[in-house]
């Protein structure tokens, strides 16, 4: 709203492309975010989008700088958990844990606090503190039977931490609970459960496609062999040193009618019989 109309539209188009591409084509999303950033670096929404695009491409230092700029512009603590996760990405889990204990966390809404808990647990795992990570994730939100937008991710993180700690039976139980809450398939809980149960999935469609490719290769090989044999026959029947040698024109071999030769031979035989 603070930009001239034409510039605002151009910036908006780039931000829309960032949103569309960030999950599937993060590098392209990042490129669009840089364009928006060059056009309107003093707009908080642009700095935030640039931060998420950099975060998606694991440019954590750049992402952290953009998130800090957006926070200064808005005064909001909404980005605090992802800022802490950038610290993890930069190899500073201790700093992420420090942020998890700062006053900004109390200002977060429920979703933000759960996200902060996930980041803190991840930092504990980065430090090799598996038991502490498990305890960090144990919360009223984890124990609740109600399904919220964060439920599947929280249960999945807990199951994964249990498995890393060697508590396989409990991990299987929580992967199952994750699957119950994960209606959109945001996690791979079903695959993790199958892996724990020793189930291996076979992609039948992929095998069929592979068989088709093999058949096509066999046909191509057979065609090459046939072509080589024809070339060998021509070399045998026609000698370039022979004065009467006339090389076959391209496509002339297809003009020869074998039935004409057979009829001619029969006529010659009948003539010999009459004689």
Tab-separated table of C-alpha atoms in Angstrom:
chain	number	residue	atom	x	y	z
A	1	UNK	CA	0.000	0.000	0.000
A	2	UNK	CA	2.950	2.345	0.555
A	3	UNK	CA	4.206	1.893	-3.033
A	4	UNK	CA	3.095	3.623	-6.251
A	5	UNK	CA	0.413	1.586	-8.028
A	6	UNK	CA	2.568	0.345	-10.912
A	7	UNK	CA	5.456	-0.649	-8.641
A	8	UNK	CA	3.071	-2.263	-6.155
A	9	UNK	CA	1.628	-4.467	-8.900
A	10	UNK	CA	5.083	-5.535	-10.075
A	11	UNK	CA	6.190	-6.397	-6.551
A	12	UNK	CA	2.927	-8.267	-5.916
A	13	UNK	CA	3.414	-10.417	-9.018
A	14	UNK	CA	6.850	-11.491	-7.807
A	15	UNK	CA	5.548	-12.269	-4.320
A	16	UNK	CA	2.776	-14.400	-5.817
A	17	UNK	CA	5.377	-16.407	-7.742
A	18	UNK	CA	7.386	-16.883	-4.543
A	19	UNK	CA	4.322	-18.331	-2.833
A	20	UNK	CA	3.504	-20.605	-5.777
A	21	UNK	CA	7.013	-22.006	-6.231
A	22	UNK	CA	8.533	-22.137	-2.764
A	23	UNK	CA	7.494	-25.741	-2.042
A	24	UNK	CA	8.248	-27.357	-5.411
A	25	UNK	CA	10.828	-25.041	-7.004
A	26	UNK	CA	12.545	-23.195	-4.137
A	27	UNK	CA	15.430	-21.918	-6.273
A	28	UNK	CA	13.020	-20.234	-8.674
A	29	UNK	CA	11.056	-18.827	-5.745
A	30	UNK	CA	14.297	-17.418	-4.378
A	31	UNK	CA	15.022	-15.716	-7.719
A	32	UNK	CA	11.609	-14.022	-7.712
A	33	UNK	CA	12.116	-12.930	-4.107
A	34	UNK	CA	15.371	-11.206	-5.047
A	35	UNK	CA	13.556	-9.234	-7.739
A	36	UNK	CA	10.910	-8.123	-5.240
A	37	UNK	CA	13.640	-7.245	-2.768
A	38	UNK	CA	15.406	-5.011	-5.293
A	39	UNK	CA	12.135	-3.241	-6.060
A	40	UNK	CA	10.866	-2.743	-2.500
A	41	UNK	CA	13.393	-3.557	0.210
A	42	UNK	CA	11.633	-1.275	2.726
A	43	UNK	CA	8.410	-3.282	2.715
A	44	UNK	CA	8.193	-5.770	5.592
A	45	UNK	CA	6.199	-8.339	3.588
A	46	UNK	CA	8.926	-8.359	0.945
A	47	UNK	CA	11.659	-8.914	3.532
A	48	UNK	CA	9.656	-11.728	5.093
A	49	UNK	CA	9.058	-13.430	1.727
A	50	UNK	CA	12.733	-13.070	0.868
A	51	UNK	CA	13.569	-14.641	4.214
A	52	UNK	CA	11.366	-17.679	3.641
A	53	UNK	CA	12.715	-18.137	0.103
A	54	UNK	CA	16.284	-18.041	1.404
A	55	UNK	CA	15.303	-20.428	4.228
A	56	UNK	CA	13.802	-22.878	1.704
A	57	UNK	CA	17.120	-22.950	-0.189
A	58	UNK	CA	19.117	-23.369	3.050
A	59	UNK	CA	20.681	-19.910	2.849
A	60	UNK	CA	20.266	-19.555	6.583
A	61	UNK	CA	22.471	-16.521	7.165
A	62	UNK	CA	20.623	-14.564	4.493
A	63	UNK	CA	17.255	-15.775	5.771
A	64	UNK	CA	18.080	-14.725	9.326
A	65	UNK	CA	19.060	-11.229	8.172
A	66	UNK	CA	15.775	-10.831	6.290
A	67	UNK	CA	13.692	-12.115	9.216
A	68	UNK	CA	15.443	-9.728	11.582
A	69	UNK	CA	14.729	-6.837	9.213
A	70	UNK	CA	11.039	-7.798	8.991
A	71	UNK	CA	10.849	-8.066	12.784
A	72	UNK	CA	12.326	-4.576	13.188
A	73	UNK	CA	9.827	-3.147	10.709
A	74	UNK	CA	6.734	-4.746	12.245
A	75	UNK	CA	7.682	-5.242	15.881
A	76	UNK	CA	6.072	-8.692	15.700
A	77	UNK	CA	7.639	-11.812	17.268
A	78	UNK	CA	5.820	-14.129	14.859
A	79	UNK	CA	9.072	-15.057	13.092
A	80	UNK	CA	10.915	-15.923	16.310
A	81	UNK	CA	10.749	-19.747	15.909
A	82	UNK	CA	11.992	-19.734	12.314
A	83	UNK	CA	14.757	-17.309	13.304
A	84	UNK	CA	15.822	-19.805	15.970
A	85	UNK	CA	15.759	-22.580	13.404
A	86	UNK	CA	18.067	-20.508	11.198
A	87	UNK	CA	20.506	-20.519	14.109
A	88	UNK	CA	20.321	-24.318	14.030
A	89	UNK	CA	20.951	-24.275	10.301
A	90	UNK	CA	24.050	-22.161	10.913
A	91	UNK	CA	25.372	-24.766	13.350
A	92	UNK	CA	24.499	-22.800	16.482
A	93	UNK	CA	21.988	-24.997	18.400
A	94	UNK	CA	23.006	-23.392	21.708
A	95	UNK	CA	21.815	-20.034	20.385
A	96	UNK	CA	18.502	-21.610	19.329
A	97	UNK	CA	18.032	-22.967	22.871
A	98	UNK	CA	18.785	-19.545	24.325
A	99	UNK	CA	16.109	-18.031	22.079
A	100	UNK	CA	13.665	-20.714	23.260
A	101	UNK	CA	13.986	-19.323	26.784
A	102	UNK	CA	13.663	-15.628	25.982
A	103	UNK	CA	10.588	-13.448	26.711
A	104	UNK	CA	9.539	-13.329	23.031
A	105	UNK	CA	8.297	-16.926	23.286
A	106	UNK	CA	5.584	-15.940	25.778
A	107	UNK	CA	4.215	-13.477	23.232
A	108	UNK	CA	3.720	-16.183	20.585
A	109	UNK	CA	0.312	-17.707	19.902
A	110	UNK	CA	-0.257	-21.416	20.496
A	111	UNK	CA	0.953	-22.425	17.030
A	112	UNK	CA	4.109	-20.347	17.475
A	113	UNK	CA	4.828	-21.865	20.876
A	114	UNK	CA	4.472	-25.391	19.492
A	115	UNK	CA	6.800	-24.437	16.642
A	116	UNK	CA	9.317	-23.092	19.148
A	117	UNK	CA	9.111	-26.378	21.070
A	118	UNK	CA	9.867	-28.293	17.863
A	119	UNK	CA	12.884	-26.093	17.177
A	120	UNK	CA	14.163	-26.496	20.731
A	121	UNK	CA	13.810	-30.281	20.524
A	122	UNK	CA	15.692	-30.240	17.240
A	123	UNK	CA	18.467	-28.213	18.859
A	124	UNK	CA	18.699	-30.785	21.656
A	125	UNK	CA	19.082	-33.522	19.075
A	126	UNK	CA	21.757	-31.491	17.290
A	127	UNK	CA	23.683	-31.573	20.570
A	128	UNK	CA	23.156	-35.331	20.929
A	129	UNK	CA	20.753	-34.876	23.857
A	130	UNK	CA	18.069	-37.342	22.776
A	131	UNK	CA	16.419	-37.791	26.163
A	132	UNK	CA	16.209	-34.021	26.613
A	133	UNK	CA	14.661	-33.719	23.151
A	134	UNK	CA	11.987	-36.262	24.081
A	135	UNK	CA	11.197	-34.417	27.313
A	136	UNK	CA	11.037	-31.090	25.444
A	137	UNK	CA	8.323	-32.474	23.154
A	138	UNK	CA	6.228	-33.863	26.020
A	139	UNK	CA	3.553	-31.228	26.483
A	140	UNK	CA	-0.211	-30.767	26.838
A	141	UNK	CA	-0.399	-30.267	23.056
A	142	UNK	CA	1.213	-33.673	22.496
A	143	UNK	CA	-1.068	-35.404	24.989
A	144	UNK	CA	-4.227	-33.763	23.637
A	145	UNK	CA	-6.576	-35.960	21.606
A	146	UNK	CA	-7.841	-33.004	19.581
A	147	UNK	CA	-6.282	-32.526	16.153
A	148	UNK	CA	-4.832	-29.109	15.421
A	149	UNK	CA	-2.774	-27.897	12.433
A	150	UNK	CA	0.424	-28.665	14.339
A	151	UNK	CA	-0.624	-32.044	15.808
A	152	UNK	CA	0.782	-34.307	13.082
A	153	UNK	CA	4.173	-32.579	13.026
A	154	UNK	CA	4.456	-32.628	16.829
A	155	UNK	CA	3.579	-36.323	17.067
A	156	UNK	CA	5.931	-37.137	14.189
A	157	UNK	CA	8.848	-35.333	15.847
A	158	UNK	CA	8.150	-37.200	19.079
A	159	UNK	CA	7.999	-40.581	17.318
A	160	UNK	CA	11.204	-39.845	15.437
A	161	UNK	CA	13.002	-38.859	18.648
A	162	UNK	CA	11.807	-42.047	20.353
A	163	UNK	CA	13.097	-44.130	17.467
A	164	UNK	CA	16.474	-42.356	17.538
A	165	UNK	CA	16.669	-43.210	21.256
A	166	UNK	CA	16.053	-46.898	20.510
A	167	UNK	CA	12.503	-46.967	21.887
A	168	UNK	CA	11.043	-48.708	18.848
A	169	UNK	CA	7.739	-49.916	20.292
A	170	UNK	CA	6.829	-46.453	21.531
A	171	UNK	CA	7.962	-44.944	18.242
A	172	UNK	CA	5.657	-47.295	16.320
A	173	UNK	CA	2.747	-46.246	18.540
A	174	UNK	CA	3.380	-42.536	17.933
A	175	UNK	CA	3.905	-42.921	14.212
A	176	UNK	CA	0.467	-44.555	14.236
A	177	UNK	CA	-0.977	-41.585	16.131
A	178	UNK	CA	0.714	-39.264	13.655
A	179	UNK	CA	-0.981	-41.065	10.809
A	180	UNK	CA	-4.369	-40.584	12.480
A	181	UNK	CA	-3.826	-36.806	12.606
A	182	UNK	CA	-2.109	-36.433	9.244
A	183	UNK	CA	-5.104	-36.184	6.936
A	184	UNK	CA	-3.205	-34.236	4.265
A	185	UNK	CA	-0.173	-36.523	4.094
A	186	UNK	CA	2.198	-33.817	5.302
A	187	UNK	CA	4.499	-36.409	6.885
A	188	UNK	CA	5.816	-39.795	5.776
A	189	UNK	CA	4.477	-41.529	8.885
A	190	UNK	CA	2.944	-44.351	6.834
A	191	UNK	CA	6.306	-45.110	5.235
A	192	UNK	CA	8.047	-45.038	8.609
A	193	UNK	CA	5.500	-47.468	10.029
A	194	UNK	CA	5.936	-49.801	7.059
A	195	UNK	CA	9.700	-49.627	7.479
A	196	UNK	CA	9.421	-50.576	11.151
A	197	UNK	CA	7.164	-53.505	10.218
A	198	UNK	CA	9.538	-54.682	7.500
A	199	UNK	CA	7.102	-53.963	4.679
A	200	UNK	CA	8.635	-53.085	1.321
A	201	UNK	CA	6.539	-51.407	-1.356
A	202	UNK	CA	7.103	-52.289	-5.017
A	203	UNK	CA	6.243	-49.800	-7.726
A	204	UNK	CA	4.494	-52.089	-10.230
A	205	UNK	CA	3.991	-49.256	-12.695
A	206	UNK	CA	7.718	-48.536	-12.646
A	207	UNK	CA	8.492	-52.209	-13.341
A	208	UNK	CA	6.045	-52.272	-16.272
A	209	UNK	CA	7.666	-49.182	-17.734
A	210	UNK	CA	11.080	-50.789	-17.315
A	211	UNK	CA	9.855	-53.921	-19.154
A	212	UNK	CA	8.535	-51.751	-21.999
A	213	UNK	CA	11.898	-50.024	-22.270
A	214	UNK	CA	13.647	-53.424	-22.378
A	215	UNK	CA	11.315	-54.610	-25.145
A	216	UNK	CA	11.946	-51.451	-27.150
A	217	UNK	CA	15.689	-51.935	-26.707
A	218	UNK	CA	15.392	-55.546	-27.892
A	219	UNK	CA	13.427	-54.450	-30.972
A	220	UNK	CA	15.991	-51.772	-31.732
A	221	UNK	CA	18.810	-54.307	-31.376
A	222	UNK	CA	16.988	-56.721	-33.706
A	223	UNK	CA	16.516	-53.964	-36.289
A	224	UNK	CA	20.205	-53.117	-36.133
A	225	UNK	CA	21.137	-56.782	-36.600
A	226	UNK	CA	18.796	-57.080	-39.601
A	227	UNK	CA	20.249	-53.941	-41.152
A	228	UNK	CA	23.753	-55.266	-40.644
A	229	UNK	CA	22.807	-58.570	-42.268
A	230	UNK	CA	21.318	-56.778	-45.297
A	231	UNK	CA	24.452	-54.719	-45.625
A	232	UNK	CA	26.532	-57.882	-45.411
A	233	UNK	CA	24.410	-59.595	-48.112
A	234	UNK	CA	24.767	-56.636	-50.445
A	235	UNK	CA	28.512	-56.640	-49.954
A	236	UNK	CA	28.552	-60.356	-50.807
A	237	UNK	CA	26.429	-60.161	-53.980
A	238	UNK	CA	27.975	-57.016	-55.420
A	239	UNK	CA	31.672	-56.635	-55.983
A	240	UNK	CA	32.870	-53.122	-56.668
A	241	UNK	CA	35.800	-54.544	-58.645
A	242	UNK	CA	33.361	-56.202	-61.030
A	243	UNK	CA	32.950	-54.142	-64.210
A	244	UNK	CA	29.225	-54.950	-64.290
A	245	UNK	CA	28.752	-53.871	-60.630
A	246	UNK	CA	26.063	-51.288	-60.175
A	247	UNK	CA	25.383	-50.278	-56.604
A	248	UNK	CA	21.749	-50.438	-55.536
A	249	UNK	CA	20.002	-47.123	-55.420
A	250	UNK	CA	18.592	-46.112	-52.042
A	251	UNK	CA	15.201	-47.716	-51.667
A	252	UNK	CA	15.601	-49.942	-54.776
A	253	UNK	CA	15.651	-53.052	-52.641
A	254	UNK	CA	12.067	-52.349	-51.676
A	255	UNK	CA	11.044	-52.294	-55.391
A	256	UNK	CA	11.995	-55.951	-55.981
A	257	UNK	CA	8.918	-58.181	-56.087
A	258	UNK	CA	9.807	-61.725	-55.062
A	259	UNK	CA	6.592	-63.094	-56.615
A	260	UNK	CA	7.709	-61.884	-60.067
A	261	UNK	CA	10.870	-63.967	-59.783
A	262	UNK	CA	8.898	-67.064	-58.758
A	263	UNK	CA	6.450	-66.713	-61.702
A	264	UNK	CA	9.322	-66.264	-64.118
A	265	UNK	CA	10.972	-69.439	-62.875
A	266	UNK	CA	7.705	-71.420	-63.316
A	267	UNK	CA	7.299	-70.171	-66.895
A	268	UNK	CA	10.837	-71.268	-67.726
A	269	UNK	CA	10.167	-74.728	-66.263
A	270	UNK	CA	6.961	-75.143	-68.371
A	271	UNK	CA	8.810	-74.128	-71.519
A	272	UNK	CA	11.496	-76.758	-70.854
A	273	UNK	CA	8.802	-79.428	-70.345
A	274	UNK	CA	7.116	-78.644	-73.690
A	275	UNK	CA	10.432	-78.783	-75.460
